[in-house]
Coordinates of C-alpha atoms in Angstrom, one line a residue:
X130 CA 0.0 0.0 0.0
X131 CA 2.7 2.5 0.8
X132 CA 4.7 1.8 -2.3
X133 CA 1.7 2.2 -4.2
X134 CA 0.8 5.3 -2.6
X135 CA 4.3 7.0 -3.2
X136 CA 4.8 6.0 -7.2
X137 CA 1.1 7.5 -7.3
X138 CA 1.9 10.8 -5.5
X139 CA 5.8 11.2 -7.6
X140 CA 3.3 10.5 -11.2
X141 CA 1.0 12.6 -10.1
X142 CA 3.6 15.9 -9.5
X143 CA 5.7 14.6 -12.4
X144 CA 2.5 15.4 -14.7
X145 CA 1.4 19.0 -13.0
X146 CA 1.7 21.4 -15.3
X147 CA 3.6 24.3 -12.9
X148 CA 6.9 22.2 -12.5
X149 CA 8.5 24.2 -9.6
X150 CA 9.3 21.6 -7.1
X151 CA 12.0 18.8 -6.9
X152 CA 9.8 16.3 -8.4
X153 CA 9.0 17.4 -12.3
X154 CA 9.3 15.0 -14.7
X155 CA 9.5 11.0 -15.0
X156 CA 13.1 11.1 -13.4
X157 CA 11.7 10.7 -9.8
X158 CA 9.6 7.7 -10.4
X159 CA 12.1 6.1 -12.5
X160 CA 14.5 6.3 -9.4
X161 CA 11.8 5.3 -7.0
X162 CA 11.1 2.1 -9.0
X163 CA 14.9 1.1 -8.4
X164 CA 14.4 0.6 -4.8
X165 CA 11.3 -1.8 -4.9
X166 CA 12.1 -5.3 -4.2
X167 CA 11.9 -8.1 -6.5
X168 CA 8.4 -8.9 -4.8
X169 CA 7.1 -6.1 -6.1
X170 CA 7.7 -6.1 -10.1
X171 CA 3.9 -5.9 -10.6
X172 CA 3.9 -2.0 -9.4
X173 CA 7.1 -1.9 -11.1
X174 CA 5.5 -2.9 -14.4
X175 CA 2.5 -0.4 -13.6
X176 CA 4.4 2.6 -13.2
X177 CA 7.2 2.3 -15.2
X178 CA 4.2 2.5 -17.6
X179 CA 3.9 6.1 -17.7
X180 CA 7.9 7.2 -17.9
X181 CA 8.0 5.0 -21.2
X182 CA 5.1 5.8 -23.1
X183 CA 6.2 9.9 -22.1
X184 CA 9.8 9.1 -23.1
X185 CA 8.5 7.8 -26.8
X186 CA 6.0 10.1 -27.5
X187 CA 9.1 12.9 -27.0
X188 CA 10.9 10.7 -28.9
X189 CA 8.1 10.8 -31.6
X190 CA 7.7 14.5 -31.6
X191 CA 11.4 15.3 -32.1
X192 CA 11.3 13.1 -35.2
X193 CA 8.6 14.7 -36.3
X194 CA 10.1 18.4 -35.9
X195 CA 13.5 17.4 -37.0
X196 CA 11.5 16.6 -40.2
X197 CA 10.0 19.7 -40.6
X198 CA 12.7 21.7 -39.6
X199 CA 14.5 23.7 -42.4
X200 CA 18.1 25.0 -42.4
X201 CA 16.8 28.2 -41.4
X202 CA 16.7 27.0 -38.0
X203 CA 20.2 26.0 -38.0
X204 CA 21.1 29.9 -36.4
X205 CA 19.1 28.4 -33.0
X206 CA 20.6 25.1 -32.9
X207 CA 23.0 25.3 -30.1
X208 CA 20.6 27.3 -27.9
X209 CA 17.4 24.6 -28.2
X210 CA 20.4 21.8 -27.6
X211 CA 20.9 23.4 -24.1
X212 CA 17.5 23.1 -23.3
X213 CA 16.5 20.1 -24.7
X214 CA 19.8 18.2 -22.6
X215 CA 18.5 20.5 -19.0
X216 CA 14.8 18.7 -20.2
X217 CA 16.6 15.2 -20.5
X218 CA 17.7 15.5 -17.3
X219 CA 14.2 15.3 -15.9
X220 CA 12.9 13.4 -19.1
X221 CA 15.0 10.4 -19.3
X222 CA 14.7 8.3 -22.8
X223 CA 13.0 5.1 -22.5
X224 CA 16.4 3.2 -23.8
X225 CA 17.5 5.0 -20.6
X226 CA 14.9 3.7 -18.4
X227 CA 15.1 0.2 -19.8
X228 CA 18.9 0.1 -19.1
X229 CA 18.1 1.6 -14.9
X230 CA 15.0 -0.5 -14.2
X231 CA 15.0 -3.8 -16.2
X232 CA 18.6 -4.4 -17.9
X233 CA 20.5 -3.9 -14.8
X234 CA 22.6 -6.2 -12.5
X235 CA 20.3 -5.1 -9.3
X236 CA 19.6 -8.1 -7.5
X237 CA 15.5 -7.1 -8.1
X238 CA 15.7 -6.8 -11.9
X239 CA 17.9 -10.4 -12.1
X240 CA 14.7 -12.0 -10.3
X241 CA 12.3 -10.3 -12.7
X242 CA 10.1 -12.6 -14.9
X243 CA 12.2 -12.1 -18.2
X244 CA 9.2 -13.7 -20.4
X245 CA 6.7 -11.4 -18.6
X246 CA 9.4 -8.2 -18.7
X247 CA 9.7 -8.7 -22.9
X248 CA 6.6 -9.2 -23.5
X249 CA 5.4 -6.1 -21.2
X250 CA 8.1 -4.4 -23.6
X251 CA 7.0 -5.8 -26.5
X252 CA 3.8 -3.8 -26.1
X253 CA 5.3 -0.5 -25.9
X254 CA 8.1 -1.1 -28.3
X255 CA 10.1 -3.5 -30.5
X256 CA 13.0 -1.8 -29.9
X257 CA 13.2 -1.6 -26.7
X258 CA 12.4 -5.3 -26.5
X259 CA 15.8 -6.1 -28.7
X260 CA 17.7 -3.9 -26.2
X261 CA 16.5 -5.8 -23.0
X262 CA 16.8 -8.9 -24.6
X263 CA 20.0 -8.5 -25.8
X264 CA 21.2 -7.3 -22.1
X265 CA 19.6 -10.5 -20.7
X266 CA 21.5 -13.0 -23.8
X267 CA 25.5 -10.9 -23.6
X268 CA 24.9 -10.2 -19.9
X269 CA 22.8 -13.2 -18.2
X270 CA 23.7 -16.1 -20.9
X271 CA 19.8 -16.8 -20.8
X272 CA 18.9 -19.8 -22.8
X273 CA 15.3 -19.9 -22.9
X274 CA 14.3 -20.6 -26.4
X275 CA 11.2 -18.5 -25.9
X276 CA 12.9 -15.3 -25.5
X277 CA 15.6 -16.3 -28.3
X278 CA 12.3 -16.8 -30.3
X279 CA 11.0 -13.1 -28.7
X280 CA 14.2 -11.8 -30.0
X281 CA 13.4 -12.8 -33.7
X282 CA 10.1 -11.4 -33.9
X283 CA 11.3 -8.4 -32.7
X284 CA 13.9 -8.3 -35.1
X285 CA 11.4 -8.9 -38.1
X286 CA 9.0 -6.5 -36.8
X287 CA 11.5 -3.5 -36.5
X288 CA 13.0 -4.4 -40.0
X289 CA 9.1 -4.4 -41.4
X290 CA 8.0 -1.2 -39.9
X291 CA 12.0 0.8 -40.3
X292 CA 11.5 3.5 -43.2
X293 CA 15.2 4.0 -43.5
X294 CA 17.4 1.6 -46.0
X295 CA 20.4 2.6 -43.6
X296 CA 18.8 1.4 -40.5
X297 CA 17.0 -1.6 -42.4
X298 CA 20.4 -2.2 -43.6
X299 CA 21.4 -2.7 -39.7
X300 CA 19.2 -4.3 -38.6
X301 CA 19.3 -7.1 -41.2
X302 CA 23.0 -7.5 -40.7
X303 CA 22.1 -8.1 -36.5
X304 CA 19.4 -10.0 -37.2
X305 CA 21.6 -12.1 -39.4
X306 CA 24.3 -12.4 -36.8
X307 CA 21.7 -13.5 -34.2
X308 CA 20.0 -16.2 -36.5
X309 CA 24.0 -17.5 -37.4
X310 CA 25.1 -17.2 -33.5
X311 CA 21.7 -18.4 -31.4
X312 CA 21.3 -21.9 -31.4
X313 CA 17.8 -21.5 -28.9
X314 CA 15.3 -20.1 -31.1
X315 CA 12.9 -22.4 -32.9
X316 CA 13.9 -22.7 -37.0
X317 CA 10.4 -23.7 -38.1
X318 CA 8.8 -20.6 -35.8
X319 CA 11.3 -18.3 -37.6
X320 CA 10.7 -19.9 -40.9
X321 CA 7.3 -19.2 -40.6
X322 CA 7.6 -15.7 -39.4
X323 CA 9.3 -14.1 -42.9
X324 CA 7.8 -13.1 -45.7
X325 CA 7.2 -14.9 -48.9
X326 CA 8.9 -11.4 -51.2
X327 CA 12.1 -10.7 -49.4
X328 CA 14.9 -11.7 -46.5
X329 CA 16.1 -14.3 -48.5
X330 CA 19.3 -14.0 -46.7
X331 CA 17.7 -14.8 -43.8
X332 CA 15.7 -17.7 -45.2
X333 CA 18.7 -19.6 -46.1
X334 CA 20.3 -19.1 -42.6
X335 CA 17.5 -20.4 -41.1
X336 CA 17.1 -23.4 -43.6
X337 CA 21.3 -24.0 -42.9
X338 CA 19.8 -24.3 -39.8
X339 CA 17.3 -26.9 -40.4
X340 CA 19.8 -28.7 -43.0
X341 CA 18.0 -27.9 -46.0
X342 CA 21.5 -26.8 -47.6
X343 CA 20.2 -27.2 -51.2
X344 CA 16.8 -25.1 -50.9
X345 CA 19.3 -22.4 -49.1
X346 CA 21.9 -22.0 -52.0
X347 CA 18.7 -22.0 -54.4
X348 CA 17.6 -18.6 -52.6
X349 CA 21.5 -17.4 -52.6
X350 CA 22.1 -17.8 -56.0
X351 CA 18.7 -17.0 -57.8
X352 CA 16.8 -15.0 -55.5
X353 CA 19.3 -13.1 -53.7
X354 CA 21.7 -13.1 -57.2
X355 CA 24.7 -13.0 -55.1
X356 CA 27.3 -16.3 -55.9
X357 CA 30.2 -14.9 -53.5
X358 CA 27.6 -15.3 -50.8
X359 CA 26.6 -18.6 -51.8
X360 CA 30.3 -19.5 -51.7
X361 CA 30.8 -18.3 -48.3
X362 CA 27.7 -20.1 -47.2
X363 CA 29.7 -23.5 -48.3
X364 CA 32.5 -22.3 -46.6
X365 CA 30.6 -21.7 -43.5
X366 CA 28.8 -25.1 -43.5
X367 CA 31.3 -27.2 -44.6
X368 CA 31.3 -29.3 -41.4
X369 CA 28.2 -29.6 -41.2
X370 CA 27.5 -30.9 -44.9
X371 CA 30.5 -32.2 -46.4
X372 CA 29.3 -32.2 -49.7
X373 CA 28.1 -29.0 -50.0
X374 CA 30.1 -27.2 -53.1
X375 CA 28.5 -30.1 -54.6
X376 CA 25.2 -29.2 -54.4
X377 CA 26.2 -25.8 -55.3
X378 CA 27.9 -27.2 -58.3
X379 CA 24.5 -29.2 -59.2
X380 CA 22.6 -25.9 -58.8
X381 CA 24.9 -23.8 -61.1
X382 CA 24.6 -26.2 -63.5
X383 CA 20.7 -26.4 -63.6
X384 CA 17.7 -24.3 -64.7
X385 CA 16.2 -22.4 -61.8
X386 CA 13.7 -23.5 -59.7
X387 CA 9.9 -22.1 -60.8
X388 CA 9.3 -22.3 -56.6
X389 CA 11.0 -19.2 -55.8
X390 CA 11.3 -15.4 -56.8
X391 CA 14.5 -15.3 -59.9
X392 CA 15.6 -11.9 -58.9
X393 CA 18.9 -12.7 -60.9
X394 CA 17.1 -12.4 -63.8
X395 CA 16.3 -9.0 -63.3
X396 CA 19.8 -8.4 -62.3
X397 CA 21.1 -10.0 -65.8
X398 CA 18.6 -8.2 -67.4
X399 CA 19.9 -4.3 -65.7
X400 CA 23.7 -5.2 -66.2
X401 CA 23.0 -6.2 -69.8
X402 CA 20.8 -3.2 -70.9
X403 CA 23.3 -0.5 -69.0
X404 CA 26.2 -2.0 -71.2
X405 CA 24.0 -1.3 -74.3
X406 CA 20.4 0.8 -74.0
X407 CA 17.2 0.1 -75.3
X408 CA 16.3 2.6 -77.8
X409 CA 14.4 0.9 -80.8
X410 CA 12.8 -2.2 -78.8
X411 CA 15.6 -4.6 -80.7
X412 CA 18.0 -4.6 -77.6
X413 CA 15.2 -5.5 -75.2
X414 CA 14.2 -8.6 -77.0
X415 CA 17.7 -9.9 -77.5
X416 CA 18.2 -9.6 -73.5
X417 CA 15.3 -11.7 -73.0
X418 CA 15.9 -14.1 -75.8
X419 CA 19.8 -14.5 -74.6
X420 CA 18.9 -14.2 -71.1
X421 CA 19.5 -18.1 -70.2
X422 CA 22.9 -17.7 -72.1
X423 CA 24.3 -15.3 -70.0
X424 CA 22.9 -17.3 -67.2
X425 CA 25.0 -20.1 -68.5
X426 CA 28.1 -18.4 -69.4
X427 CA 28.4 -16.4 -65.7
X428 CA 27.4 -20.2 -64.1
X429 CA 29.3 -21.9 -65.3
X430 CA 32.2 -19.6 -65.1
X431 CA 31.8 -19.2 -61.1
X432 CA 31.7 -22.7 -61.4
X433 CA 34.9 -23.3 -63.2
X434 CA 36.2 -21.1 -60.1
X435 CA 34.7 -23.5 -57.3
X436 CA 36.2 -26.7 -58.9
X437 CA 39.7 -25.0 -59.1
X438 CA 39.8 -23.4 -55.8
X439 CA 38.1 -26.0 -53.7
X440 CA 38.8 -29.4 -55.4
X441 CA 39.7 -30.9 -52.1
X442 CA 36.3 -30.8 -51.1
X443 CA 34.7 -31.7 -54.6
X444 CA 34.6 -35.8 -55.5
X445 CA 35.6 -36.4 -59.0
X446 CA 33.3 -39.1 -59.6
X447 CA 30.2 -36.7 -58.4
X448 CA 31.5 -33.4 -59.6
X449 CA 32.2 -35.5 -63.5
X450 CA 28.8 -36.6 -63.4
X451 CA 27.6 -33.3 -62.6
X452 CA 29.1 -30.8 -65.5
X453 CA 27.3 -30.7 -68.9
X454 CA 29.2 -32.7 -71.8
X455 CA 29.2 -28.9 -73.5
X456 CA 31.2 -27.4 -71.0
X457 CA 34.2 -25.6 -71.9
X458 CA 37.5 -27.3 -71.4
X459 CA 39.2 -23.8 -69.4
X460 CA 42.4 -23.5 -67.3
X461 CA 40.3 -23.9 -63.9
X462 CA 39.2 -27.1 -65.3
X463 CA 42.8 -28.1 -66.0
X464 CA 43.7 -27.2 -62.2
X465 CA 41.1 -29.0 -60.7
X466 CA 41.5 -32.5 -62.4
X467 CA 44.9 -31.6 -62.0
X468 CA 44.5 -31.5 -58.4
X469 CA 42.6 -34.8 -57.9
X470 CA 44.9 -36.4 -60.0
X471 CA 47.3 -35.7 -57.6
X472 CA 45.5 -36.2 -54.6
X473 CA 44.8 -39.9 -56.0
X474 CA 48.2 -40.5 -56.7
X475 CA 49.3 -39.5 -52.7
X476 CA 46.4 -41.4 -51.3
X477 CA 47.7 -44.7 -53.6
X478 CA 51.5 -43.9 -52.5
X479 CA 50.1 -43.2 -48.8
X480 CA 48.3 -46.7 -49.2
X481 CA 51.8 -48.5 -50.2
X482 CA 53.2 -47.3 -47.3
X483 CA 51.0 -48.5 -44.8
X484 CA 50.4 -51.7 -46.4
X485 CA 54.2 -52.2 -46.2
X486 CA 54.4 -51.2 -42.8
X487 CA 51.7 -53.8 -42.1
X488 CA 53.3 -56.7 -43.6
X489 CA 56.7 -55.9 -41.7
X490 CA 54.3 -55.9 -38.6
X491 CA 52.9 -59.1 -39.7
X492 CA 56.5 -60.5 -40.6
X493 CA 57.5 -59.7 -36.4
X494 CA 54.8 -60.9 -34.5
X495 CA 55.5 -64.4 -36.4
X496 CA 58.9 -64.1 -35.9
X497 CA 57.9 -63.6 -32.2
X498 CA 54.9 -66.2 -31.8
X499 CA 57.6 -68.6 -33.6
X500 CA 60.4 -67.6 -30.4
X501 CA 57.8 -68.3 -28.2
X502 CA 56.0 -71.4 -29.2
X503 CA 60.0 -73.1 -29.7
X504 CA 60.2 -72.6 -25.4
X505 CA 58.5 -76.0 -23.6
X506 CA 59.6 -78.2 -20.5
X507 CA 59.4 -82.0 -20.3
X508 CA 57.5 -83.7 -17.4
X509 CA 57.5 -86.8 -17.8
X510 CA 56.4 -89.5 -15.0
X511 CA 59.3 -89.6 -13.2
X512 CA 60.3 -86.0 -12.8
X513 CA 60.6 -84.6 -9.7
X514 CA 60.1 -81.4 -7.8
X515 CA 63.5 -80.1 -6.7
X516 CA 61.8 -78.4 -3.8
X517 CA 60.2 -81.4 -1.7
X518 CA 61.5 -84.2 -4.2
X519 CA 58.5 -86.0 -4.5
X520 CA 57.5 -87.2 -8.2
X521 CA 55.3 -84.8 -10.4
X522 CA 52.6 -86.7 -11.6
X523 CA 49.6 -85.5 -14.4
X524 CA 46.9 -84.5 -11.8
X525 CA 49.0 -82.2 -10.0
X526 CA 49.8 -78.3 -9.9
X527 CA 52.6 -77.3 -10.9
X528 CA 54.5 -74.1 -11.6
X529 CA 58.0 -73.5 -14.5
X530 CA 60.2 -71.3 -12.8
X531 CA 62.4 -69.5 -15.6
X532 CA 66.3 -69.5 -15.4
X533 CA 67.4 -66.6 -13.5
X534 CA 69.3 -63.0 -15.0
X535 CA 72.7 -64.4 -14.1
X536 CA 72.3 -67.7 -15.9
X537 CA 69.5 -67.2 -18.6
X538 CA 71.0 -70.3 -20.5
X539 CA 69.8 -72.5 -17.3
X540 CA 66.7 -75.1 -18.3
X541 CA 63.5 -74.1 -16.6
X542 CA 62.7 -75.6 -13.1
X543 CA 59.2 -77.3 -12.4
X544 CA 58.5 -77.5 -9.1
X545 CA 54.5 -78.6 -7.3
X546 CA 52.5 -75.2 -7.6
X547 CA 52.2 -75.7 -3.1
X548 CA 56.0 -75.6 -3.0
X549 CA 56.4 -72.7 -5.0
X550 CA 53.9 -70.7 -3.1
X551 CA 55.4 -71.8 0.7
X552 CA 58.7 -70.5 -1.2
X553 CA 57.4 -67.2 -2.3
X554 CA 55.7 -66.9 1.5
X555 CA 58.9 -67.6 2.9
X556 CA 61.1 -65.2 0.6
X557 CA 58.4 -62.5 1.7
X558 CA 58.8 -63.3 5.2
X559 CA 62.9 -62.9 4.8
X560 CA 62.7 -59.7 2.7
X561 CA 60.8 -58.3 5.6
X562 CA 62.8 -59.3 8.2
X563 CA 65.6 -57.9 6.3
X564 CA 63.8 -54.6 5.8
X565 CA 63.5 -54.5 9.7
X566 CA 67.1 -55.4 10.3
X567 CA 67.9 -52.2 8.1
X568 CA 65.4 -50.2 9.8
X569 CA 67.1 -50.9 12.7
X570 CA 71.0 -50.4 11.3
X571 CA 71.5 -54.6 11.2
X572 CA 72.9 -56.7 8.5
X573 CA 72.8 -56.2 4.5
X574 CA 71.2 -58.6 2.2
X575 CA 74.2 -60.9 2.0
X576 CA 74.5 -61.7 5.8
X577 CA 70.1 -62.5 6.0
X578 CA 69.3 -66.3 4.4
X579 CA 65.9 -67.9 4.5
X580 CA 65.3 -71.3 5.8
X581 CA 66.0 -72.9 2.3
X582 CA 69.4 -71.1 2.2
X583 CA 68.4 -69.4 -0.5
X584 CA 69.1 -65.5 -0.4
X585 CA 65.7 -62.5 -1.0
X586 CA 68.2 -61.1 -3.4
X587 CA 66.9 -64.5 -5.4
X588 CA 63.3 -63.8 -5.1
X589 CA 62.6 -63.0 -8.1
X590 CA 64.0 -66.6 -9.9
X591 CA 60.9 -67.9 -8.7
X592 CA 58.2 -66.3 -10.7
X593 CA 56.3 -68.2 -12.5
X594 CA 57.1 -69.0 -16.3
X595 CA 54.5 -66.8 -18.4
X596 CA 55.4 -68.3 -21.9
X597 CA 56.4 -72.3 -21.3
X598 CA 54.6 -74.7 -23.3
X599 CA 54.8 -77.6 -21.7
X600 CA 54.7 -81.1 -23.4
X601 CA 54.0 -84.8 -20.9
X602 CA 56.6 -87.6 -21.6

């Protein structure tokens, strides 16, 4: 009730006529509103009503008498600049009041509803609701695809109702960074939001989007009549569709679609007729008769370009079976085939190599199977176990002890698998009685002998044999 009672009273003297006190103009309220708490948006959406609409509708009426000023009035410019910046001080513009109350890092306007704030924004103006949306995306990293979708119909409605080519000209270009950058908003809502006659540019980014690479290079090349573009839009979406100077190839080398508007026509049509006016009728029909030459000629041109300077990325076999039999044979033609000659040639020497390699792999690990498989022990019936001397017979465990480091041409010991692992517990005992006798400044590992007589020094003759075969007598 209070805060309601205070934004009333501060709009109330903001809008008497005989401004003498502190509180003239929208300034007050505007400053008010910044100390409400998040709880409270609702009043701050009420009463930040009034500063906005006042702030456009000055906005408005400059426009208006900056149209219908004359340079006679250019004598009492600096004099009405004075007054009009001592107004803004009380006045603030509505991008102003935007940036204080909603696009702010207050702890109040980071809580506000930001679908509720754009759409309260939306209402009053587009632009405005690209400049709080584009705080909330740089500033906030919001990915809500609603307000990414917001952010494109905003876009498309200032670019429908801007009078100005130079602004209409900026705002494409943002709009056309937003569609290539955001990855929230909704293609098919986009899609659908364009019209039918023009933002072809835009169209293809959003069908790039979608994958519909082929449909999007249709637009660049006919309707838009602009082939660099269409070769930067290969460039562009190369990972994503690896065969797309194909399809640009296929399309150069077609008849245009009836489906969509053939503003390159017209183009052909102004280039041809400024080279050579129209003054009996005669040059008219001959640009419309030859129009599909030139076409041809320019096409396939560009395309002699694409093959040359991007043959990496163009298949022989699919870029062959695309080009007309009629083609002319030029020097671009000559590098490309030139180049995938090449490149088959490295790829066949590359394949030599590795196929070598791979046999001299193959050659090794037989040589090394072959060392491996000639190792094997006897034990036969009466073999013995060196350890407790009994006799090894079939249906017992047994272990192969290789030779040791200091006598690798030894033969292998086989022992009964319970005598090698009451050996290996008793080397482990010794090695840790030695380690105490260390600790504790005693003997080195000479003077320390299990029970066997066998020093922990020759522990490690005792492993296990990992490659033996083994063959019974």
């Amino acid at each position: 009730g209070l805060y309601r009672n205070a934004l009333q009273l501060l709009q109330t003297q903001g809008m008497a006529e005989p401004q003498q006190n502190g509180l003239r103009g929208t300034f007050p309220i505007v400053r008010y509103l910044l100390r409400l708490p998040s709880a409270q948006y609702e009043l701050v959406l009420e009463y930040a009503r009034w500063p906005l609409q006042v702030g456009l509708e000055r906005e408005q009426a400059e426009r208006t008498a900056s149209g219908e000023s004359g340079a006679a009035e250019n004598s009492s410019a600096t004099h009405s600049s004075v007054m009009s910046d001592d107004e803004d001080e009380d006045w603030p513009k509505p991008s102003v009041i935007v940036s204080m109350v909603f696009a702010d890092d207050r702890p109040a306007a980071v809580s506000f509803p930001r679908t509720r704030v754009a759409s309260y924004l939306r209402q009053l103006s587009l632009k405005l609701t690209v400049q709080y949306l584009a705080y909330v995306f740089d500033t906030w990293d919001d990915t809500t695809p609603a307000l990414h979708d917001d952010m494109v119909a905003a876009y498309l409605g200032l670019v429908e109702e801007n009078e100005s080519r130079d602004d209409e000209h900026e705002l494409r270009r943002r709009l056309q960074l937003f569609l290539k950058t955001s990855h929230q908003y909704s293609p098919e809502k986009a899609l659908a939001r364009l019209p039918d006659d023009r933002l072809f540019e835009e169209r293809a980014l959003i069908l790039s989007r979608l994958g519909r690479h082929e449909q999007a290079l249709c637009l660049l090349v006919f309707s838009v009549a602009d082939l660099a573009l269409a070769e930067q839009y290969c460039v562009e979406n190369l990972d994503n569709c690896a065969n797309v100077f194909v399809l640009l190839l296929g399309i150069l080398v077609s008849d245009p679609p009836t489906d969509i508007a053939d503003n390159e026509a017209e183009q052909i049509r102004a280039e041809e007729a400024s080279k050579e006016p129209a003054d009996d009728g005669k040059s008219t029909d001959f640009l419309q008769k030859d129009l599909e030459a030139v076409r041809t000629r320019m096409h396939r041109r560009f395309a002699g370009h694409l093959l040359s300077k991007y043959h990496q990325n163009i298949p022989a076999n699919s870029a062959l079976r695309l080009l007309p039999l009629d083609m002319e044979f030029t020097h671009d033609i000559f590098v490309y085939l030139r180049g995938q000659l090449c490149a088959l040639d490295q790829d066949m020497r590359a394949s030599n190599v590795v196929r070598n390699l791979r046999i001299g792999e193959d050659f090794q690990a037989r040589r090394q199977l072959q060392r491996l498989q000639s190792g094997y022990v006897v034990v036969s019936d009466t073999r013995t176990c060196p350890q407790c001397l009994k006799r090894i017979g079939s249906g017992t465990a047994f272990a192969v002890i290789p030779p040791s480091r200091t006598n690798p041409g030894d033969a292998p010991v086989v022992v009964h698998y319970s005598c090698w692992q009451r050996q290996k517990s008793a080397l482990k005992l010794a090695d840790a009685a030695t380690s105490r006798l260390h600790a504790a400044g005693g003997f080195g590992d000479h003077d320390v002998e299990n029970e066997d007589g066998v020093s922990p020094s020759a522990s490690e003759s005792f492993a296990p044999a990992a490659r033996v075969s083994l063959k019974w007598a």
